[in-house]
PDB file of C-alpha atoms in Angstrom:
ATOM      1  CA  MET O  15       1.212 -17.580 -25.729  1.00  0.00           C
ATOM      2  CA  GLU O  16       2.837 -17.443 -28.557  1.00  0.00           C
ATOM      3  CA  TYR O  17      -0.031 -17.853 -30.580  1.00  0.00           C
ATOM      4  CA  TYR O  18      -1.932 -15.635 -28.319  1.00  0.00           C
ATOM      5  CA  VAL O  19       0.788 -13.320 -28.959  1.00  0.00           C
ATOM      6  CA  LYS O  20       0.678 -13.415 -32.617  1.00  0.00           C
ATOM      7  CA  LYS O  21      -3.126 -13.296 -33.133  1.00  0.00           C
ATOM      8  CA  LEU O  22      -3.102 -10.333 -30.227  1.00  0.00           C
ATOM      9  CA  LEU O  23      -0.721  -7.999 -32.556  1.00  0.00           C
ATOM     10  CA  ASP O  24      -2.181  -8.890 -35.755  1.00  0.00           C
ATOM     11  CA  GLY O  25      -5.112  -6.517 -34.990  1.00  0.00           C
ATOM     12  CA  LEU O  26      -2.962  -3.702 -35.029  1.00  0.00           C
ATOM     13  CA  ASN O  27      -1.414  -1.336 -37.957  1.00  0.00           C
ATOM     14  CA  PRO O  28       2.274  -1.106 -38.138  1.00  0.00           C
ATOM     15  CA  ARG O  29       2.140   2.198 -35.942  1.00  0.00           C
ATOM     16  CA  GLN O  30       0.301   0.932 -33.316  1.00  0.00           C
ATOM     17  CA  ARG O  31       2.381  -2.873 -32.984  1.00  0.00           C
ATOM     18  CA  GLU O  32       5.345  -0.980 -33.004  1.00  0.00           C
ATOM     19  CA  ALA O  33       3.968   0.801 -29.143  1.00  0.00           C
ATOM     20  CA  VAL O  34       2.829  -2.496 -28.393  1.00  0.00           C
ATOM     21  CA  GLU O  35       5.640  -4.487 -28.889  1.00  0.00           C
ATOM     22  CA  PHE O  36       8.373  -1.632 -27.624  1.00  0.00           C
ATOM     23  CA  LEU O  37       9.472  -2.383 -24.790  1.00  0.00           C
ATOM     24  CA  GLY O  38      12.923  -0.340 -24.139  1.00  0.00           C
ATOM     25  CA  GLY O  39      12.056   1.793 -21.465  1.00  0.00           C
ATOM     26  CA  PRO O  40       9.405   5.056 -20.789  1.00  0.00           C
ATOM     27  CA  LEU O  41       7.063   5.534 -24.427  1.00  0.00           C
ATOM     28  CA  LEU O  42       5.189   8.455 -25.380  1.00  0.00           C
ATOM     29  CA  ILE O  43       2.068   8.334 -28.183  1.00  0.00           C
ATOM     30  CA  LEU O  44       1.350  11.260 -29.678  1.00  0.00           C
ATOM     31  CA  ALA O  45      -1.922  10.791 -31.575  1.00  0.00           C
ATOM     32  CA  GLY O  46      -5.288  12.454 -32.424  1.00  0.00           C
ATOM     33  CA  ALA O  47      -8.483  11.492 -31.742  1.00  0.00           C
ATOM     34  CA  GLY O  48      -9.525   7.788 -33.279  1.00  0.00           C
ATOM     35  CA  SER O  49      -6.821   6.784 -34.276  1.00  0.00           C
ATOM     36  CA  GLY O  50      -6.362   3.943 -31.589  1.00  0.00           C
ATOM     37  CA  LYS O  51      -4.856   5.104 -28.356  1.00  0.00           C
ATOM     38  CA  THR O  52      -7.461   2.782 -25.838  1.00  0.00           C
ATOM     39  CA  ARG O  53      -6.755  -0.110 -27.879  1.00  0.00           C
ATOM     40  CA  VAL O  54      -2.975   0.084 -28.095  1.00  0.00           C
ATOM     41  CA  LEU O  55      -2.981   1.025 -24.529  1.00  0.00           C
ATOM     42  CA  THR O  56      -6.056  -1.739 -24.435  1.00  0.00           C
ATOM     43  CA  TYR O  57      -3.281  -4.604 -26.137  1.00  0.00           C
ATOM     44  CA  LYS O  58       0.014  -3.313 -24.447  1.00  0.00           C
ATOM     45  CA  ILE O  59      -1.211  -4.631 -21.635  1.00  0.00           C
ATOM     46  CA  GLY O  60      -2.166  -7.758 -22.668  1.00  0.00           C
ATOM     47  CA  TYR O  61       1.328  -7.832 -24.614  1.00  0.00           C
ATOM     48  CA  LEU O  62       3.021  -7.270 -21.289  1.00  0.00           C
ATOM     49  CA  ILE O  63       0.887  -9.804 -19.345  1.00  0.00           C
ATOM     50  CA  GLU O  64       1.322 -12.691 -22.617  1.00  0.00           C
ATOM     51  CA  LYS O  65       5.328 -11.206 -22.749  1.00  0.00           C
ATOM     52  CA  LYS O  66       6.064 -11.771 -18.819  1.00  0.00           C
ATOM     53  CA  GLU O  67       6.968  -8.510 -18.538  1.00  0.00           C
ATOM     54  CA  ALA O  68       4.720  -7.438 -15.334  1.00  0.00           C
ATOM     55  CA  ARG O  69       2.062  -9.631 -13.272  1.00  0.00           C
ATOM     56  CA  PRO O  70      -1.544  -8.425 -13.211  1.00  0.00           C
ATOM     57  CA  GLU O  71      -1.160  -6.701 -10.488  1.00  0.00           C
ATOM     58  CA  GLU O  72       1.972  -4.944 -11.622  1.00  0.00           C
ATOM     59  CA  ILE O  73       0.188  -2.891 -14.056  1.00  0.00           C
ATOM     60  CA  LEU O  74      -0.862   0.689 -13.313  1.00  0.00           C
ATOM     61  CA  ALA O  75      -3.473   2.420 -16.082  1.00  0.00           C
ATOM     62  CA  LEU O  76      -4.675   5.663 -15.356  1.00  0.00           C
ATOM     63  CA  THR O  77      -6.716   7.981 -17.079  1.00  0.00           C
ATOM     64  CA  PHE O  78      -8.860  11.131 -17.183  1.00  0.00           C
ATOM     65  CA  THR O  79     -12.318  10.564 -17.390  1.00  0.00           C
ATOM     66  CA  ASN O  80     -15.307   7.560 -15.647  1.00  0.00           C
ATOM     67  CA  LYS O  81     -16.346   6.560 -19.372  1.00  0.00           C
ATOM     68  CA  ALA O  82     -12.288   6.486 -20.845  1.00  0.00           C
ATOM     69  CA  ALA O  83     -11.461   4.043 -17.106  1.00  0.00           C
ATOM     70  CA  GLY O  84     -14.746   1.970 -18.284  1.00  0.00           C
ATOM     71  CA  GLU O  85     -14.296   1.443 -21.731  1.00  0.00           C
ATOM     72  CA  MET O  86      -9.942   0.527 -20.630  1.00  0.00           C
ATOM     73  CA  LYS O  87     -11.419  -1.973 -18.211  1.00  0.00           C
ATOM     74  CA  GLN O  88     -14.107  -3.799 -20.163  1.00  0.00           C
ATOM     75  CA  ARG O  89     -11.114  -4.198 -23.276  1.00  0.00           C
ATOM     76  CA  VAL O  90      -8.742  -5.841 -21.288  1.00  0.00           C
ATOM     77  CA  GLN O  91     -11.243  -7.786 -19.245  1.00  0.00           C
ATOM     78  CA  THR O  92     -11.991  -9.096 -22.838  1.00  0.00           C
ATOM     79  CA  LEU O  93      -8.559  -9.008 -24.649  1.00  0.00           C
ATOM     80  CA  LEU O  94      -7.285 -11.513 -21.429  1.00  0.00           C
ATOM     81  CA  LYS O  95     -10.271 -13.033 -20.592  1.00  0.00           C
ATOM     82  CA  SER O  96      -9.297 -12.739 -16.710  1.00  0.00           C
ATOM     83  CA  ASP O  97     -10.591 -11.125 -13.904  1.00  0.00           C
ATOM     84  CA  LEU O  98      -8.880  -6.987 -13.506  1.00  0.00           C
ATOM     85  CA  GLN O  99      -9.558  -7.286  -9.535  1.00  0.00           C
ATOM     86  CA  TYR O 100      -5.762  -7.399  -9.045  1.00  0.00           C
ATOM     87  CA  MET O 101      -4.948  -5.001 -11.657  1.00  0.00           C
ATOM     88  CA  TRP O 102      -4.870  -0.785 -11.000  1.00  0.00           C
ATOM     89  CA  ILE O 103      -6.987   0.458 -13.574  1.00  0.00           C
ATOM     90  CA  GLY O 104      -9.343   3.858 -13.575  1.00  0.00           C
ATOM     91  CA  THR O 105      -9.214   7.822 -13.768  1.00  0.00           C
ATOM     92  CA  PHE O 106      -6.346   9.529 -11.205  1.00  0.00           C
ATOM     93  CA  HIS O 107      -9.067  10.366  -8.696  1.00  0.00           C
ATOM     94  CA  SER O 108     -10.250   6.929  -8.007  1.00  0.00           C
ATOM     95  CA  ILE O 109      -6.746   5.192  -8.137  1.00  0.00           C
ATOM     96  CA  CYS O 110      -5.694   7.835  -5.588  1.00  0.00           C
ATOM     97  CA  ALA O 111      -8.358   6.927  -3.439  1.00  0.00           C
ATOM     98  CA  ARG O 112      -7.972   3.329  -3.348  1.00  0.00           C
ATOM     99  CA  ILE O 113      -4.291   3.856  -2.483  1.00  0.00           C
ATOM    100  CA  LEU O 114      -5.271   6.294   0.303  1.00  0.00           C
ATOM    101  CA  ARG O 115      -7.969   3.200   1.679  1.00  0.00           C
ATOM    102  CA  ARG O 116      -5.499   1.545   2.211  1.00  0.00           C
ATOM    103  CA  GLU O 117      -2.191   3.906   2.930  1.00  0.00           C
ATOM    104  CA  ALA O 118      -3.588   7.017   4.574  1.00  0.00           C
ATOM    105  CA  HIS O 119      -2.860   6.250   8.102  1.00  0.00           C
ATOM    106  CA  HIS O 120       0.570   7.327   7.002  1.00  0.00           C
ATOM    107  CA  LEU O 121      -1.063  10.740   7.254  1.00  0.00           C
ATOM    108  CA  GLY O 122      -3.272   9.988   9.987  1.00  0.00           C
ATOM    109  CA  TYR O 123      -6.272  10.145   8.488  1.00  0.00           C
ATOM    110  CA  ASP O 124      -8.323   6.546   8.873  1.00  0.00           C
ATOM    111  CA  SER O 125      -9.376   4.647   5.638  1.00  0.00           C
ATOM    112  CA  ASN O 126     -13.156   5.364   6.205  1.00  0.00           C
ATOM    113  CA  PHE O 127     -11.944   8.949   5.377  1.00  0.00           C
ATOM    114  CA  THR O 128     -14.920  11.279   3.338  1.00  0.00           C
ATOM    115  CA  ILE O 129     -14.434  12.532  -0.122  1.00  0.00           C
ATOM    116  CA  TYR O 130     -16.339  16.583   0.056  1.00  0.00           C
ATOM    117  CA  ASP O 131     -16.969  17.544  -3.422  1.00  0.00           C
ATOM    118  CA  VAL O 132     -17.525  21.261  -4.098  1.00  0.00           C
ATOM    119  CA  THR O 133     -20.678  21.618  -2.438  1.00  0.00           C
ATOM    120  CA  ASP O 134     -19.614  20.213   1.183  1.00  0.00           C
ATOM    121  CA  GLN O 135     -16.457  22.373   0.660  1.00  0.00           C
ATOM    122  CA  VAL O 136     -18.618  25.898   0.139  1.00  0.00           C
ATOM    123  CA  ARG O 137     -20.367  24.608   3.176  1.00  0.00           C
ATOM    124  CA  LEU O 138     -17.654  23.726   5.471  1.00  0.00           C
ATOM    125  CA  LEU O 139     -15.874  27.421   3.912  1.00  0.00           C
ATOM    126  CA  GLN O 140     -19.620  29.416   4.516  1.00  0.00           C
ATOM    127  CA  GLN O 141     -18.996  27.746   8.079  1.00  0.00           C
ATOM    128  CA  ILE O 142     -15.686  29.140   8.518  1.00  0.00           C
ATOM    129  CA  CYS O 143     -16.315  32.020   6.811  1.00  0.00           C
ATOM    130  CA  GLU O 144     -18.981  33.195   8.967  1.00  0.00           C
ATOM    131  CA  THR O 145     -17.086  31.676  12.209  1.00  0.00           C
ATOM    132  CA  MET O 146     -14.405  33.806  11.753  1.00  0.00           C
ATOM    133  CA  GLN O 147     -16.826  37.198  10.198  1.00  0.00           C
ATOM    134  CA  VAL O 148     -14.811  37.514   7.398  1.00  0.00           C
ATOM    135  CA  ASP O 149     -16.393  39.828   5.160  1.00  0.00           C
ATOM    136  CA  SER O 150     -18.020  38.612   2.065  1.00  0.00           C
ATOM    137  CA  LYS O 151     -16.798  41.855   0.178  1.00  0.00           C
ATOM    138  CA  VAL O 152     -13.537  41.006   0.955  1.00  0.00           C
ATOM    139  CA  LEU O 153     -13.668  37.127   0.403  1.00  0.00           C
ATOM    140  CA  THR O 154     -17.164  34.726  -0.576  1.00  0.00           C
ATOM    141  CA  PRO O 155     -17.041  30.781   0.556  1.00  0.00           C
ATOM    142  CA  LYS O 156     -17.377  29.884  -3.485  1.00  0.00           C
ATOM    143  CA  ARG O 157     -14.544  32.484  -4.350  1.00  0.00           C
ATOM    144  CA  ALA O 158     -12.465  30.863  -1.223  1.00  0.00           C
ATOM    145  CA  GLN O 159     -12.984  27.134  -2.537  1.00  0.00           C
ATOM    146  CA  TYR O 160     -11.425  28.170  -6.057  1.00  0.00           C
ATOM    147  CA  LEU O 161      -8.852  30.348  -4.399  1.00  0.00           C
ATOM    148  CA  ILE O 162      -7.877  26.958  -2.504  1.00  0.00           C
ATOM    149  CA  SER O 163      -8.644  24.293  -5.104  1.00  0.00           C
ATOM    150  CA  ASP O 164      -5.892  26.565  -7.015  1.00  0.00           C
ATOM    151  CA  LYS O 165      -3.392  27.004  -4.419  1.00  0.00           C
ATOM    152  CA  LYS O 166      -3.816  22.978  -3.849  1.00  0.00           C
ATOM    153  CA  ASN O 167      -3.181  22.265  -7.447  1.00  0.00           C
ATOM    154  CA  LYS O 168      -0.090  25.140  -7.908  1.00  0.00           C
ATOM    155  CA  MET O 169       1.285  22.347  -4.580  1.00  0.00           C
ATOM    156  CA  VAL O 170       0.629  25.566  -3.038  1.00  0.00           C
ATOM    157  CA  SER O 171       0.772  24.744   1.219  1.00  0.00           C
ATOM    158  CA  PRO O 172      -0.738  26.581   3.888  1.00  0.00           C
ATOM    159  CA  GLU O 173       2.252  27.305   5.182  1.00  0.00           C
ATOM    160  CA  ASP O 174       4.261  27.933   2.245  1.00  0.00           C
ATOM    161  CA  PHE O 175       0.978  30.348   1.660  1.00  0.00           C
ATOM    162  CA  ALA O 176       1.583  32.204   4.227  1.00  0.00           C
ATOM    163  CA  LYS O 177       5.282  33.007   2.715  1.00  0.00           C
ATOM    164  CA  THR O 178       4.346  34.815   0.198  1.00  0.00           C
ATOM    165  CA  ALA O 179       0.566  36.101   1.411  1.00  0.00           C
ATOM    166  CA  VAL O 180       1.277  40.306   1.830  1.00  0.00           C
ATOM    167  CA  GLN O 181      -2.484  41.596   1.271  1.00  0.00           C
ATOM    168  CA  ARG O 182      -4.717  41.928   3.549  1.00  0.00           C
ATOM    169  CA  ALA O 183      -6.834  39.902   1.001  1.00  0.00           C
ATOM    170  CA  GLU O 184      -3.890  36.748   0.984  1.00  0.00           C
ATOM    171  CA  LYS O 185      -4.394  37.122   4.829  1.00  0.00           C
ATOM    172  CA  ILE O 186      -7.440  36.069   4.879  1.00  0.00           C
ATOM    173  CA  LEU O 187      -7.740  33.578   2.474  1.00  0.00           C
ATOM    174  CA  TYR O 188      -4.248  32.199   4.557  1.00  0.00           C
ATOM    175  CA  GLU O 189      -6.188  31.836   7.721  1.00  0.00           C
ATOM    176  CA  VAL O 190      -9.402  30.573   5.779  1.00  0.00           C
ATOM    177  CA  TYR O 191      -7.390  27.944   4.132  1.00  0.00           C
ATOM    178  CA  THR O 192      -5.561  26.851   7.184  1.00  0.00           C
ATOM    179  CA  GLU O 193      -8.421  26.488   8.814  1.00  0.00           C
ATOM    180  CA  TYR O 194     -10.301  24.872   6.230  1.00  0.00           C
ATOM    181  CA  GLN O 195      -7.326  22.454   6.338  1.00  0.00           C
ATOM    182  CA  LYS O 196      -7.778  21.779  10.008  1.00  0.00           C
ATOM    183  CA  ARG O 197     -11.234  21.102  10.104  1.00  0.00           C
ATOM    184  CA  LEU O 198     -10.888  18.938   7.507  1.00  0.00           C
ATOM    185  CA  ARG O 199      -8.568  16.404   8.918  1.00  0.00           C
ATOM    186  CA  LYS O 200     -10.749  16.790  12.375  1.00  0.00           C
ATOM    187  CA  ASN O 201     -13.952  15.053  10.108  1.00  0.00           C
ATOM    188  CA  ASN O 202     -11.232  13.120   8.590  1.00  0.00           C
ATOM    189  CA  ALA O 203     -12.292  14.113   5.370  1.00  0.00           C
ATOM    190  CA  LEU O 204     -10.866  14.934   1.870  1.00  0.00           C
ATOM    191  CA  ASP O 205     -11.449  16.693  -0.940  1.00  0.00           C
ATOM    192  CA  PHE O 206     -11.019  16.160  -4.655  1.00  0.00           C
ATOM    193  CA  ASP O 207      -7.482  18.114  -4.516  1.00  0.00           C
ATOM    194  CA  ASP O 208      -6.478  15.874  -1.487  1.00  0.00           C
ATOM    195  CA  LEU O 209      -7.043  12.711  -3.434  1.00  0.00           C
ATOM    196  CA  LEU O 210      -3.982  13.671  -5.442  1.00  0.00           C
ATOM    197  CA  LEU O 211      -1.760  15.364  -3.549  1.00  0.00           C
ATOM    198  CA  LYS O 212      -1.816  13.289  -0.421  1.00  0.00           C
ATOM    199  CA  PRO O 213      -0.789   9.922  -2.082  1.00  0.00           C
ATOM    200  CA  LEU O 214       1.992  12.751  -3.331  1.00  0.00           C
ATOM    201  CA  GLU O 215       2.907  12.658   0.471  1.00  0.00           C
ATOM    202  CA  ILE O 216       2.654   9.540   1.489  1.00  0.00           C
ATOM    203  CA  PHE O 217       4.929   8.219  -1.445  1.00  0.00           C
ATOM    204  CA  THR O 218       7.883  11.423  -0.387  1.00  0.00           C
ATOM    205  CA  ARG O 219       7.822  10.777   3.200  1.00  0.00           C
ATOM    206  CA  SER O 220       6.926   6.572   3.442  1.00  0.00           C
ATOM    207  CA  PRO O 221       9.295   5.499   0.042  1.00  0.00           C
ATOM    208  CA  GLU O 222       8.917   1.773   1.203  1.00  0.00           C
TER     209      GLU O 222
END
């Protein structure tokens, strides 16, 4: 193992090696484009496993794009020459979806829930706006999708929004937002924002 670790570290420059070998707790690495960030993260994973600091199933590696996640998986697999099925490597949305497939029952969802993209969301909101006879001059389905997504990104639930919705347009949006969430649940569906919010809700409700 020591030979493997030495060989692994010999492929890094001094600053990269410093980051890989650091085991003192959380570590923030600031680096520009093309400076080897993915390489450092990949080697860090290999180093942690080879040094017995973590088991493969204890590794969680998150990134923003599918391309970056795919590259990281490929590099780790090449480096460790082992199957990655027990590791958690992917985008924020894919990892959260994976968590929800296992744990969604804590929130009353089935594990086979549907994930709505923007087109699905707008279609559902159009149905809601038509049923509620919402004036398109006040709120369109597309605008509603944008505003609801904004609320979710700020972690503002319909219940939270109700406390601040004063103007007519805000009250209409609150009603649409509330109905939207009800129909998502009825359809056993989540939108992309829910993929990030629901795991947090699970972890808060059920720490175990």
